[in-house]
Amino acid sequence: MKFCILAALVSLVSACTYQGKTYKNGESWISQNAFKIKCTVESNGSWKTDVVACLTPKGQKEVPVNAGPVSEGQSDFECVKNENGQVVLKESRGRLADCINGKKQGETWMDKSFKFRCDEGGQTKFIACVTADGHEIPASGSAMINGFEVECRQHTNGTISMGASSKMKELDCKTESGKIKKQGEEWVDKAFVHKCGEYGQTKVVGCRPSNYEGTIELNQNATQGELTHICVKDGNSYSFKTVQTKA
Ligand SMILES: *[C@@H]1O[C@H](CO)[C@@H](O)[C@H](O)[C@H]1NC(C)=O
Ligand SMILES: *[C@@H]1O[C@H](CO)[C@@H](O)[C@H](O)[C@H]1NC(C)=O
Ligand SMILES: *[C@@H]1O[C@H](CO)[C@@H](O)[C@H](O)[C@H]1NC(C)=O
């Protein structure tokens, strides 16, 4: 009997009481499927209960108080104790989350001429431009494609674009016989008037038969005495002929 009383006393001073249950020093338990609580008994006999971890809603994974986040599914969870001693579980988009278009992390996809990848936190990252013939140019980089420097740009306003390098705009043109022409310069080759445009690209702008003054514009006819000159552009092909017109 004496022993029994002593035992009861000891248990009384060395236990926590929580919602009608008693717990030993160091013991922990789960409350409301949301918190892990631990009993601490001081040497002077006073005791306290502390939340030591939160539990994730689905997997009931432990998230230690005020420690790094724990991932579950698409979310990251943090268990935060504020100044008032309140403990709350905070949820944020997880490091392992999918991207909003449903792609998994590490997956890449194309949208028009642009290539994207799903990165950590479900962030969509623009990684490259892809030319029609399959050349990849890294974002904010450039590459020589068929003799042209092409840039893959990411503007500060968020838009992305692919195009000839602005350096190339000033390029000279080369005639069929290998002569160099400056931008804006015109020359005649086999009755066709050529003009050097931007990016070193030569365009046919009209026709000029020998002993004819000026340029006959594309898809125009010009009469010269009894002759009619016919200058035609059809798609990407050009033709020129002169016919005799009966007066
Ligand atoms: C017992 O000890 C704890 C920590 O050492 C202290 O916070 C508490 O006030 C003490 N309680 C009593 C009743 O002395
Ligand atoms: C974004 O900036 C680029 C380059 O400065 C510009 O060409 C483009 O029109 C801008 N787009 C929008 C939507 O403002
Ligand atoms: C030019 O001449 C051809 C042949 O006579 C004719 O078919 C064509 O319609 C003419 N084009 C113009 C623009 O007058």
PDB file of C-alpha atoms and ligand atoms in Angstrom:
ATOM      1  CA  MET A   1       0.000   0.000   0.000  1.00  0.00           C
ATOM      2  CA  LYS A   2       2.787   2.378   0.936  1.00  0.00           C
ATOM      3  CA  PHE A   3       4.601   1.477  -2.261  1.00  0.00           C
ATOM      4  CA  CYS A   4       1.470   2.139  -4.304  1.00  0.00           C
ATOM      5  CA  ILE A   5       1.113   5.684  -3.008  1.00  0.00           C
ATOM      6  CA  LEU A   6       4.732   6.414  -3.667  1.00  0.00           C
ATOM      7  CA  ALA A   7       4.427   5.123  -7.219  1.00  0.00           C
ATOM      8  CA  ALA A   8       1.346   7.255  -7.809  1.00  0.00           C
ATOM      9  CA  LEU A   9       3.130  10.321  -6.529  1.00  0.00           C
ATOM     10  CA  VAL A  10       6.138   9.749  -8.724  1.00  0.00           C
ATOM     11  CA  SER A  11       3.965   9.277 -11.789  1.00  0.00           C
ATOM     12  CA  LEU A  12       2.039  12.384 -10.864  1.00  0.00           C
ATOM     13  CA  VAL A  13       5.119  14.588 -10.791  1.00  0.00           C
ATOM     14  CA  SER A  14       6.926  12.977 -13.739  1.00  0.00           C
ATOM     15  CA  ALA A  15       4.159  12.976 -16.338  1.00  0.00           C
ATOM     16  CA  CYS A  16       2.469  15.367 -18.724  1.00  0.00           C
ATOM     17  CA  THR A  17      -1.281  15.468 -19.028  1.00  0.00           C
ATOM     18  CA  TYR A  18      -2.705  16.225 -22.413  1.00  0.00           C
ATOM     19  CA  GLN A  19      -6.391  15.988 -23.335  1.00  0.00           C
ATOM     20  CA  GLY A  20      -7.038  13.577 -20.491  1.00  0.00           C
ATOM     21  CA  LYS A  21      -4.074  11.316 -21.167  1.00  0.00           C
ATOM     22  CA  THR A  22      -0.768  11.148 -19.353  1.00  0.00           C
ATOM     23  CA  TYR A  23       2.597  10.894 -21.049  1.00  0.00           C
ATOM     24  CA  LYS A  24       6.079  10.201 -19.672  1.00  0.00           C
ATOM     25  CA  ASN A  25       9.037  12.523 -19.945  1.00  0.00           C
ATOM     26  CA  GLY A  26      10.368  12.383 -23.511  1.00  0.00           C
ATOM     27  CA  GLU A  27       7.302  10.639 -24.880  1.00  0.00           C
ATOM     28  CA  SER A  28       5.707  12.011 -28.030  1.00  0.00           C
ATOM     29  CA  TRP A  29       2.348  11.507 -29.698  1.00  0.00           C
ATOM     30  CA  ILE A  30       0.259  12.662 -32.588  1.00  0.00           C
ATOM     31  CA  SER A  31      -2.594  15.085 -32.055  1.00  0.00           C
ATOM     32  CA  GLN A  32      -5.446  15.657 -34.520  1.00  0.00           C
ATOM     33  CA  ASN A  33      -3.402  14.016 -37.318  1.00  0.00           C
ATOM     34  CA  ALA A  34      -1.638  17.367 -37.609  1.00  0.00           C
ATOM     35  CA  PHE A  35       0.968  17.789 -34.876  1.00  0.00           C
ATOM     36  CA  LYS A  36       3.575  15.756 -33.094  1.00  0.00           C
ATOM     37  CA  ILE A  37       3.746  16.724 -29.428  1.00  0.00           C
ATOM     38  CA  LYS A  38       6.425  15.895 -26.903  1.00  0.00           C
ATOM     39  CA  CYS A  39       6.316  15.755 -23.100  1.00  0.00           C
ATOM     40  CA  THR A  40       9.152  17.335 -21.107  1.00  0.00           C
ATOM     41  CA  VAL A  41       9.351  16.972 -17.318  1.00  0.00           C
ATOM     42  CA  GLU A  42      11.791  19.268 -15.506  1.00  0.00           C
ATOM     43  CA  SER A  43      13.879  18.023 -12.554  1.00  0.00           C
ATOM     44  CA  ASN A  44      11.829  20.256 -10.208  1.00  0.00           C
ATOM     45  CA  GLY A  45       8.717  18.334 -11.284  1.00  0.00           C
ATOM     46  CA  SER A  46       7.098  20.897 -13.601  1.00  0.00           C
ATOM     47  CA  TRP A  47       6.196  19.698 -17.056  1.00  0.00           C
ATOM     48  CA  LYS A  48       5.319  21.075 -20.451  1.00  0.00           C
ATOM     49  CA  THR A  49       4.176  19.849 -23.832  1.00  0.00           C
ATOM     50  CA  ASP A  50       5.653  21.224 -27.047  1.00  0.00           C
ATOM     51  CA  VAL A  51       4.775  20.839 -30.679  1.00  0.00           C
ATOM     52  CA  VAL A  52       7.955  19.400 -32.192  1.00  0.00           C
ATOM     53  CA  ALA A  53       6.673  18.783 -35.694  1.00  0.00           C
ATOM     54  CA  CYS A  54       3.748  19.270 -38.020  1.00  0.00           C
ATOM     55  CA  LEU A  55       2.416  16.449 -40.188  1.00  0.00           C
ATOM     56  CA  THR A  56       1.755  16.780 -43.907  1.00  0.00           C
ATOM     57  CA  PRO A  57      -1.961  16.492 -44.707  1.00  0.00           C
ATOM     58  CA  LYS A  58      -1.779  13.477 -47.022  1.00  0.00           C
ATOM     59  CA  GLY A  59       1.277  11.447 -46.197  1.00  0.00           C
ATOM     60  CA  GLN A  60       1.487  12.393 -42.512  1.00  0.00           C
ATOM     61  CA  LYS A  61       5.193  13.050 -43.055  1.00  0.00           C
ATOM     62  CA  GLU A  62       6.893  14.827 -40.203  1.00  0.00           C
ATOM     63  CA  VAL A  63       7.901  18.456 -40.775  1.00  0.00           C
ATOM     64  CA  PRO A  64      10.133  19.594 -37.869  1.00  0.00           C
ATOM     65  CA  VAL A  65       9.357  22.970 -36.304  1.00  0.00           C
ATOM     66  CA  ASN A  66      11.325  25.850 -37.793  1.00  0.00           C
ATOM     67  CA  ALA A  67      13.428  23.589 -39.999  1.00  0.00           C
ATOM     68  CA  GLY A  68      13.728  23.329 -43.780  1.00  0.00           C
ATOM     69  CA  PRO A  69      10.728  22.446 -45.912  1.00  0.00           C
ATOM     70  CA  VAL A  70       9.509  18.914 -46.567  1.00  0.00           C
ATOM     71  CA  SER A  71       8.073  18.100 -50.000  1.00  0.00           C
ATOM     72  CA  GLU A  72       4.928  16.134 -50.566  1.00  0.00           C
ATOM     73  CA  GLY A  73       3.401  15.860 -54.018  1.00  0.00           C
ATOM     74  CA  GLN A  74       3.264  19.284 -55.634  1.00  0.00           C
ATOM     75  CA  SER A  75       3.823  21.156 -52.377  1.00  0.00           C
ATOM     76  CA  ASP A  76       6.504  22.120 -49.900  1.00  0.00           C
ATOM     77  CA  PHE A  77       5.531  22.284 -46.247  1.00  0.00           C
ATOM     78  CA  GLU A  78       7.095  24.299 -43.461  1.00  0.00           C
ATOM     79  CA  CYS A  79       6.169  24.053 -39.816  1.00  0.00           C
ATOM     80  CA  VAL A  80       6.523  27.506 -38.317  1.00  0.00           C
ATOM     81  CA  LYS A  81       6.303  28.544 -34.682  1.00  0.00           C
ATOM     82  CA  ASN A  82       5.520  32.238 -34.288  1.00  0.00           C
ATOM     83  CA  GLU A  83       6.269  34.612 -31.376  1.00  0.00           C
ATOM     84  CA  ASN A  84       3.018  33.708 -29.612  1.00  0.00           C
ATOM     85  CA  GLY A  85       4.062  30.075 -29.554  1.00  0.00           C
ATOM     86  CA  GLN A  86       1.485  29.126 -32.180  1.00  0.00           C
ATOM     87  CA  VAL A  87       2.567  26.507 -34.662  1.00  0.00           C
ATOM     88  CA  VAL A  88       1.248  26.614 -38.202  1.00  0.00           C
ATOM     89  CA  LEU A  89       1.843  24.480 -41.260  1.00  0.00           C
ATOM     90  CA  LYS A  90       2.625  26.572 -44.324  1.00  0.00           C
ATOM     91  CA  GLU A  91       2.193  25.191 -47.813  1.00  0.00           C
ATOM     92  CA  SER A  92       3.917  26.487 -50.932  1.00  0.00           C
ATOM     93  CA  ARG A  93       4.417  25.294 -54.482  1.00  0.00           C
ATOM     94  CA  GLY A  94       6.922  22.498 -54.115  1.00  0.00           C
ATOM     95  CA  ARG A  95      10.463  22.230 -55.390  1.00  0.00           C
ATOM     96  CA  LEU A  96       9.342  19.006 -57.053  1.00  0.00           C
ATOM     97  CA  ALA A  97       6.135  20.466 -58.472  1.00  0.00           C
ATOM     98  CA  ASP A  98       5.156  19.946 -62.099  1.00  0.00           C
ATOM     99  CA  CYS A  99       4.933  22.916 -64.438  1.00  0.00           C
ATOM    100  CA  ILE A 100       1.519  24.491 -65.017  1.00  0.00           C
ATOM    101  CA  ASN A 101       1.200  22.784 -68.404  1.00  0.00           C
ATOM    102  CA  GLY A 102       1.529  19.423 -66.633  1.00  0.00           C
ATOM    103  CA  LYS A 103       5.109  18.718 -67.710  1.00  0.00           C
ATOM    104  CA  LYS A 104       7.340  16.987 -65.168  1.00  0.00           C
ATOM    105  CA  GLN A 105      10.581  18.529 -63.985  1.00  0.00           C
ATOM    106  CA  GLY A 106      13.366  17.979 -66.498  1.00  0.00           C
ATOM    107  CA  GLU A 107      10.929  17.532 -69.396  1.00  0.00           C
ATOM    108  CA  THR A 108      11.395  19.784 -72.417  1.00  0.00           C
ATOM    109  CA  TRP A 109       8.904  20.883 -75.048  1.00  0.00           C
ATOM    110  CA  MET A 110       8.602  23.076 -78.100  1.00  0.00           C
ATOM    111  CA  ASP A 111       6.278  26.020 -78.602  1.00  0.00           C
ATOM    112  CA  LYS A 112       6.634  27.405 -82.120  1.00  0.00           C
ATOM    113  CA  SER A 113      10.399  27.884 -82.613  1.00  0.00           C
ATOM    114  CA  PHE A 114      11.169  27.978 -78.904  1.00  0.00           C
ATOM    115  CA  LYS A 115      12.237  25.241 -76.548  1.00  0.00           C
ATOM    116  CA  PHE A 116      11.344  25.188 -72.858  1.00  0.00           C
ATOM    117  CA  ARG A 117      12.162  23.021 -69.873  1.00  0.00           C
ATOM    118  CA  CYS A 118      10.334  22.427 -66.592  1.00  0.00           C
ATOM    119  CA  ASP A 119      12.723  23.350 -63.771  1.00  0.00           C
ATOM    120  CA  GLU A 120      12.767  23.172 -59.994  1.00  0.00           C
ATOM    121  CA  GLY A 121       9.684  24.593 -58.333  1.00  0.00           C
ATOM    122  CA  GLY A 122       7.638  23.936 -61.480  1.00  0.00           C
ATOM    123  CA  GLN A 123       9.241  26.939 -63.167  1.00  0.00           C
ATOM    124  CA  THR A 124       9.081  27.087 -66.950  1.00  0.00           C
ATOM    125  CA  LYS A 125      12.508  27.964 -68.323  1.00  0.00           C
ATOM    126  CA  PHE A 126      13.180  29.162 -71.853  1.00  0.00           C
ATOM    127  CA  ILE A 127      16.290  27.285 -72.963  1.00  0.00           C
ATOM    128  CA  ALA A 128      16.721  27.636 -76.732  1.00  0.00           C
ATOM    129  CA  CYS A 129      15.495  28.769 -80.114  1.00  0.00           C
ATOM    130  CA  VAL A 130      15.221  26.099 -82.797  1.00  0.00           C
ATOM    131  CA  THR A 131      15.541  26.962 -86.481  1.00  0.00           C
ATOM    132  CA  ALA A 132      13.301  25.423 -89.155  1.00  0.00           C
ATOM    133  CA  ASP A 133      16.034  22.927 -90.021  1.00  0.00           C
ATOM    134  CA  GLY A 134      16.514  21.876 -86.415  1.00  0.00           C
ATOM    135  CA  HIS A 135      19.521  23.911 -85.261  1.00  0.00           C
ATOM    136  CA  GLU A 136      19.342  24.821 -81.598  1.00  0.00           C
ATOM    137  CA  ILE A 137      20.588  28.207 -80.426  1.00  0.00           C
ATOM    138  CA  PRO A 138      20.827  28.582 -76.653  1.00  0.00           C
ATOM    139  CA  ALA A 139      18.719  31.325 -75.048  1.00  0.00           C
ATOM    140  CA  SER A 140      20.606  34.643 -75.118  1.00  0.00           C
ATOM    141  CA  GLY A 141      23.161  33.060 -77.434  1.00  0.00           C
ATOM    142  CA  SER A 142      23.899  33.091 -81.118  1.00  0.00           C
ATOM    143  CA  ALA A 143      25.046  30.637 -83.761  1.00  0.00           C
ATOM    144  CA  MET A 144      26.173  30.654 -87.361  1.00  0.00           C
ATOM    145  CA  ILE A 145      23.395  29.110 -89.446  1.00  0.00           C
ATOM    146  CA  ASN A 146      24.033  28.715 -93.182  1.00  0.00           C
ATOM    147  CA  GLY A 147      26.547  31.545 -93.063  1.00  0.00           C
ATOM    148  CA  PHE A 148      24.315  33.866 -91.053  1.00  0.00           C
ATOM    149  CA  GLU A 149      24.744  34.798 -87.443  1.00  0.00           C
ATOM    150  CA  VAL A 150      21.383  34.144 -85.783  1.00  0.00           C
ATOM    151  CA  GLU A 151      20.565  35.362 -82.292  1.00  0.00           C
ATOM    152  CA  CYS A 152      18.175  33.822 -79.781  1.00  0.00           C
ATOM    153  CA  ARG A 153      17.027  36.741 -77.658  1.00  0.00           C
ATOM    154  CA  GLN A 154      15.253  37.046 -74.358  1.00  0.00           C
ATOM    155  CA  HIS A 155      14.137  40.655 -73.918  1.00  0.00           C
ATOM    156  CA  THR A 156      13.805  42.336 -70.546  1.00  0.00           C
ATOM    157  CA  ASN A 157      10.057  42.734 -71.157  1.00  0.00           C
ATOM    158  CA  GLY A 158       9.780  38.937 -71.218  1.00  0.00           C
ATOM    159  CA  THR A 159       9.343  38.419 -74.937  1.00  0.00           C
ATOM    160  CA  ILE A 160      11.601  36.035 -76.811  1.00  0.00           C
ATOM    161  CA  SER A 161      12.646  36.146 -80.424  1.00  0.00           C
ATOM    162  CA  MET A 162      15.013  34.663 -82.950  1.00  0.00           C
ATOM    163  CA  GLY A 163      16.546  36.666 -85.746  1.00  0.00           C
ATOM    164  CA  ALA A 164      19.610  37.677 -87.652  1.00  0.00           C
ATOM    165  CA  SER A 165      22.240  39.329 -85.518  1.00  0.00           C
ATOM    166  CA  SER A 166      22.094  43.115 -85.715  1.00  0.00           C
ATOM    167  CA  LYS A 167      25.794  43.000 -86.635  1.00  0.00           C
ATOM    168  CA  MET A 168      24.749  41.204 -89.822  1.00  0.00           C
ATOM    169  CA  LYS A 169      22.451  44.006 -90.884  1.00  0.00           C
ATOM    170  CA  GLU A 170      25.371  45.978 -92.280  1.00  0.00           C
ATOM    171  CA  LEU A 171      26.816  43.078 -94.270  1.00  0.00           C
ATOM    172  CA  ASP A 172      27.975  43.574 -97.843  1.00  0.00           C
ATOM    173  CA  CYS A 173      26.526  41.616-100.732  1.00  0.00           C
ATOM    174  CA  LYS A 174      28.398  39.507-103.223  1.00  0.00           C
ATOM    175  CA  THR A 175      27.474  39.396-106.904  1.00  0.00           C
ATOM    176  CA  GLU A 176      27.405  36.118-108.835  1.00  0.00           C
ATOM    177  CA  SER A 177      30.809  36.932-110.248  1.00  0.00           C
ATOM    178  CA  GLY A 178      32.132  37.548-106.723  1.00  0.00           C
ATOM    179  CA  LYS A 179      32.175  41.352-106.660  1.00  0.00           C
ATOM    180  CA  ILE A 180      31.433  43.063-103.325  1.00  0.00           C
ATOM    181  CA  LYS A 181      28.521  45.538-103.200  1.00  0.00           C
ATOM    182  CA  LYS A 182      27.530  47.834-100.323  1.00  0.00           C
ATOM    183  CA  GLN A 183      24.067  48.022 -98.856  1.00  0.00           C
ATOM    184  CA  GLY A 184      21.782  50.065-101.142  1.00  0.00           C
ATOM    185  CA  GLU A 185      24.004  49.590-104.177  1.00  0.00           C
ATOM    186  CA  GLU A 186      22.422  48.440-107.455  1.00  0.00           C
ATOM    187  CA  TRP A 187      23.903  46.520-110.343  1.00  0.00           C
ATOM    188  CA  VAL A 188      22.678  44.860-113.513  1.00  0.00           C
ATOM    189  CA  ASP A 189      23.303  41.218-114.244  1.00  0.00           C
ATOM    190  CA  LYS A 190      21.742  39.572-117.338  1.00  0.00           C
ATOM    191  CA  ALA A 191      19.168  42.397-117.706  1.00  0.00           C
ATOM    192  CA  PHE A 192      18.034  42.059-114.079  1.00  0.00           C
ATOM    193  CA  VAL A 193      18.579  44.929-111.675  1.00  0.00           C
ATOM    194  CA  HIS A 194      19.943  43.655-108.354  1.00  0.00           C
ATOM    195  CA  LYS A 195      20.051  45.609-105.125  1.00  0.00           C
ATOM    196  CA  CYS A 196      22.006  44.892-101.965  1.00  0.00           C
ATOM    197  CA  GLY A 197      19.621  44.897 -98.992  1.00  0.00           C
ATOM    198  CA  GLU A 198      20.028  44.327 -95.249  1.00  0.00           C
ATOM    199  CA  TYR A 199      21.878  41.297 -93.918  1.00  0.00           C
ATOM    200  CA  GLY A 200      23.902  40.992 -97.135  1.00  0.00           C
ATOM    201  CA  GLN A 201      20.902  39.800 -99.066  1.00  0.00           C
ATOM    202  CA  THR A 202      20.612  40.557-102.749  1.00  0.00           C
ATOM    203  CA  LYS A 203      17.180  41.245-104.176  1.00  0.00           C
ATOM    204  CA  VAL A 204      16.050  41.555-107.771  1.00  0.00           C
ATOM    205  CA  VAL A 205      14.179  44.834-108.042  1.00  0.00           C
ATOM    206  CA  GLY A 206      13.541  45.129-111.774  1.00  0.00           C
ATOM    207  CA  CYS A 207      14.827  44.736-115.295  1.00  0.00           C
ATOM    208  CA  ARG A 208      17.102  46.889-117.436  1.00  0.00           C
ATOM    209  CA  PRO A 209      17.783  45.695-120.976  1.00  0.00           C
ATOM    210  CA  SER A 210      20.916  46.969-122.686  1.00  0.00           C
ATOM    211  CA  ASN A 211      20.533  50.402-124.258  1.00  0.00           C
ATOM    212  CA  TYR A 212      17.520  51.138-122.047  1.00  0.00           C
ATOM    213  CA  GLU A 213      17.542  54.028-119.569  1.00  0.00           C
ATOM    214  CA  GLY A 214      16.172  53.408-116.083  1.00  0.00           C
ATOM    215  CA  THR A 215      14.633  50.385-114.438  1.00  0.00           C
ATOM    216  CA  ILE A 216      11.499  48.530-115.489  1.00  0.00           C
ATOM    217  CA  GLU A 217       9.811  47.543-112.266  1.00  0.00           C
ATOM    218  CA  LEU A 218       8.786  43.951-111.607  1.00  0.00           C
ATOM    219  CA  ASN A 219       5.576  42.930-113.377  1.00  0.00           C
ATOM    220  CA  GLN A 220       5.634  46.030-115.547  1.00  0.00           C
ATOM    221  CA  ASN A 221       5.991  46.359-119.288  1.00  0.00           C
ATOM    222  CA  ALA A 222       7.863  49.106-121.053  1.00  0.00           C
ATOM    223  CA  THR A 223       7.746  50.071-124.684  1.00  0.00           C
ATOM    224  CA  GLN A 224      10.812  51.242-126.488  1.00  0.00           C
ATOM    225  CA  GLY A 225      10.093  52.101-130.114  1.00  0.00           C
ATOM    226  CA  GLU A 226       8.635  48.962-131.648  1.00  0.00           C
ATOM    227  CA  LEU A 227       9.743  46.813-128.719  1.00  0.00           C
ATOM    228  CA  THR A 228       7.915  45.838-125.530  1.00  0.00           C
ATOM    229  CA  HIS A 229      10.015  44.773-122.584  1.00  0.00           C
ATOM    230  CA  ILE A 230       8.240  42.444-120.155  1.00  0.00           C
ATOM    231  CA  CYS A 231       9.710  42.094-116.667  1.00  0.00           C
ATOM    232  CA  VAL A 232       8.028  39.371-114.595  1.00  0.00           C
ATOM    233  CA  LYS A 233       8.362  38.090-111.035  1.00  0.00           C
ATOM    234  CA  ASP A 234       6.508  34.856-110.410  1.00  0.00           C
ATOM    235  CA  GLY A 235       7.016  33.562-106.899  1.00  0.00           C
ATOM    236  CA  ASN A 236      10.757  33.300-106.539  1.00  0.00           C
ATOM    237  CA  SER A 237      11.537  33.232-110.227  1.00  0.00           C
ATOM    238  CA  TYR A 238      12.148  36.144-112.527  1.00  0.00           C
ATOM    239  CA  SER A 239      11.868  36.378-116.268  1.00  0.00           C
ATOM    240  CA  PHE A 240      12.539  39.018-118.817  1.00  0.00           C
ATOM    241  CA  LYS A 241      11.746  39.148-122.486  1.00  0.00           C
ATOM    242  CA  THR A 242      11.462  41.648-125.262  1.00  0.00           C
ATOM    243  CA  VAL A 243       8.822  41.298-127.963  1.00  0.00           C
ATOM    244  CA  GLN A 244       8.319  43.069-131.235  1.00  0.00           C
ATOM    245  CA  THR A 245       5.172  45.164-131.285  1.00  0.00           C
ATOM    246  CA  LYS A 246       3.695  45.965-134.639  1.00  0.00           C
ATOM    247  CA  ALA A 247       3.147  49.669-134.935  1.00  0.00           C
TER     248      ALA A 247
HETATM  249  C1  LIG B   1      11.078  24.391 -12.805  1.00  0.00           C
HETATM  250  O1  LIG B   1      12.170  24.540 -13.674  1.00  0.00           O
HETATM  251  C2  LIG B   1      11.866  25.190 -14.894  1.00  0.00           C
HETATM  252  C3  LIG B   1      13.102  25.176 -15.828  1.00  0.00           C
HETATM  253  O2  LIG B   1      14.267  24.865 -15.150  1.00  0.00           O
HETATM  254  C4  LIG B   1      11.364  26.597 -14.645  1.00  0.00           C
HETATM  255  O3  LIG B   1      11.031  27.240 -15.865  1.00  0.00           O
HETATM  256  C5  LIG B   1      10.158  26.527 -13.736  1.00  0.00           C
HETATM  257  O4  LIG B   1       9.717  27.835 -13.419  1.00  0.00           O
HETATM  258  C6  LIG B   1      10.437  25.744 -12.487  1.00  0.00           C
HETATM  259  N1  LIG B   1       9.160  25.529 -11.756  1.00  0.00           N
HETATM  260  C7  LIG B   1       9.062  25.630 -10.465  1.00  0.00           C
HETATM  261  C8  LIG B   1       7.697  25.360  -9.921  1.00  0.00           C
HETATM  262  O5  LIG B   1      10.001  25.933  -9.786  1.00  0.00           O
HETATM  263  C1  LIG B   2       9.752  43.705 -76.002  1.00  0.00           C
HETATM  264  O1  LIG B   2      11.002  44.250 -76.291  1.00  0.00           O
HETATM  265  C2  LIG B   2      11.481  44.010 -77.617  1.00  0.00           C
HETATM  266  C3  LIG B   2      12.894  44.562 -77.747  1.00  0.00           C
HETATM  267  O2  LIG B   2      13.091  45.720 -77.036  1.00  0.00           O
HETATM  268  C4  LIG B   2      10.503  44.619 -78.605  1.00  0.00           C
HETATM  269  O3  LIG B   2      10.938  44.343 -79.932  1.00  0.00           O
HETATM  270  C5  LIG B   2       9.133  44.019 -78.390  1.00  0.00           C
HETATM  271  O4  LIG B   2       8.206  44.624 -79.244  1.00  0.00           O
HETATM  272  C6  LIG B   2       8.679  44.205 -76.950  1.00  0.00           C
HETATM  273  N1  LIG B   2       7.427  43.505 -76.759  1.00  0.00           N
HETATM  274  C7  LIG B   2       6.438  43.953 -75.998  1.00  0.00           C
HETATM  275  C8  LIG B   2       5.233  43.090 -75.932  1.00  0.00           C
HETATM  276  O5  LIG B   2       6.514  45.011 -75.399  1.00  0.00           O
HETATM  277  C1  LIG B   3       2.713  42.964-120.403  1.00  0.00           C
HETATM  278  O1  LIG B   3       2.670  42.298-121.672  1.00  0.00           O
HETATM  279  C2  LIG B   3       2.192  40.967-121.624  1.00  0.00           C
HETATM  280  C3  LIG B   3       2.332  40.368-123.016  1.00  0.00           C
HETATM  281  O2  LIG B   3       1.863  41.238-123.989  1.00  0.00           O
HETATM  282  C4  LIG B   3       0.796  40.951-121.092  1.00  0.00           C
HETATM  283  O3  LIG B   3       0.331  39.608-120.990  1.00  0.00           O
HETATM  284  C5  LIG B   3       0.749  41.589-119.723  1.00  0.00           C
HETATM  285  O4  LIG B   3      -0.564  41.669-119.243  1.00  0.00           O
HETATM  286  C6  LIG B   3       1.372  42.981-119.729  1.00  0.00           C
HETATM  287  N1  LIG B   3       1.487  43.459-118.392  1.00  0.00           N
HETATM  288  C7  LIG B   3       1.248  44.703-118.016  1.00  0.00           C
HETATM  289  C8  LIG B   3       1.443  45.050-116.610  1.00  0.00           C
HETATM  290  O5  LIG B   3       0.874  45.550-118.822  1.00  0.00           O
END
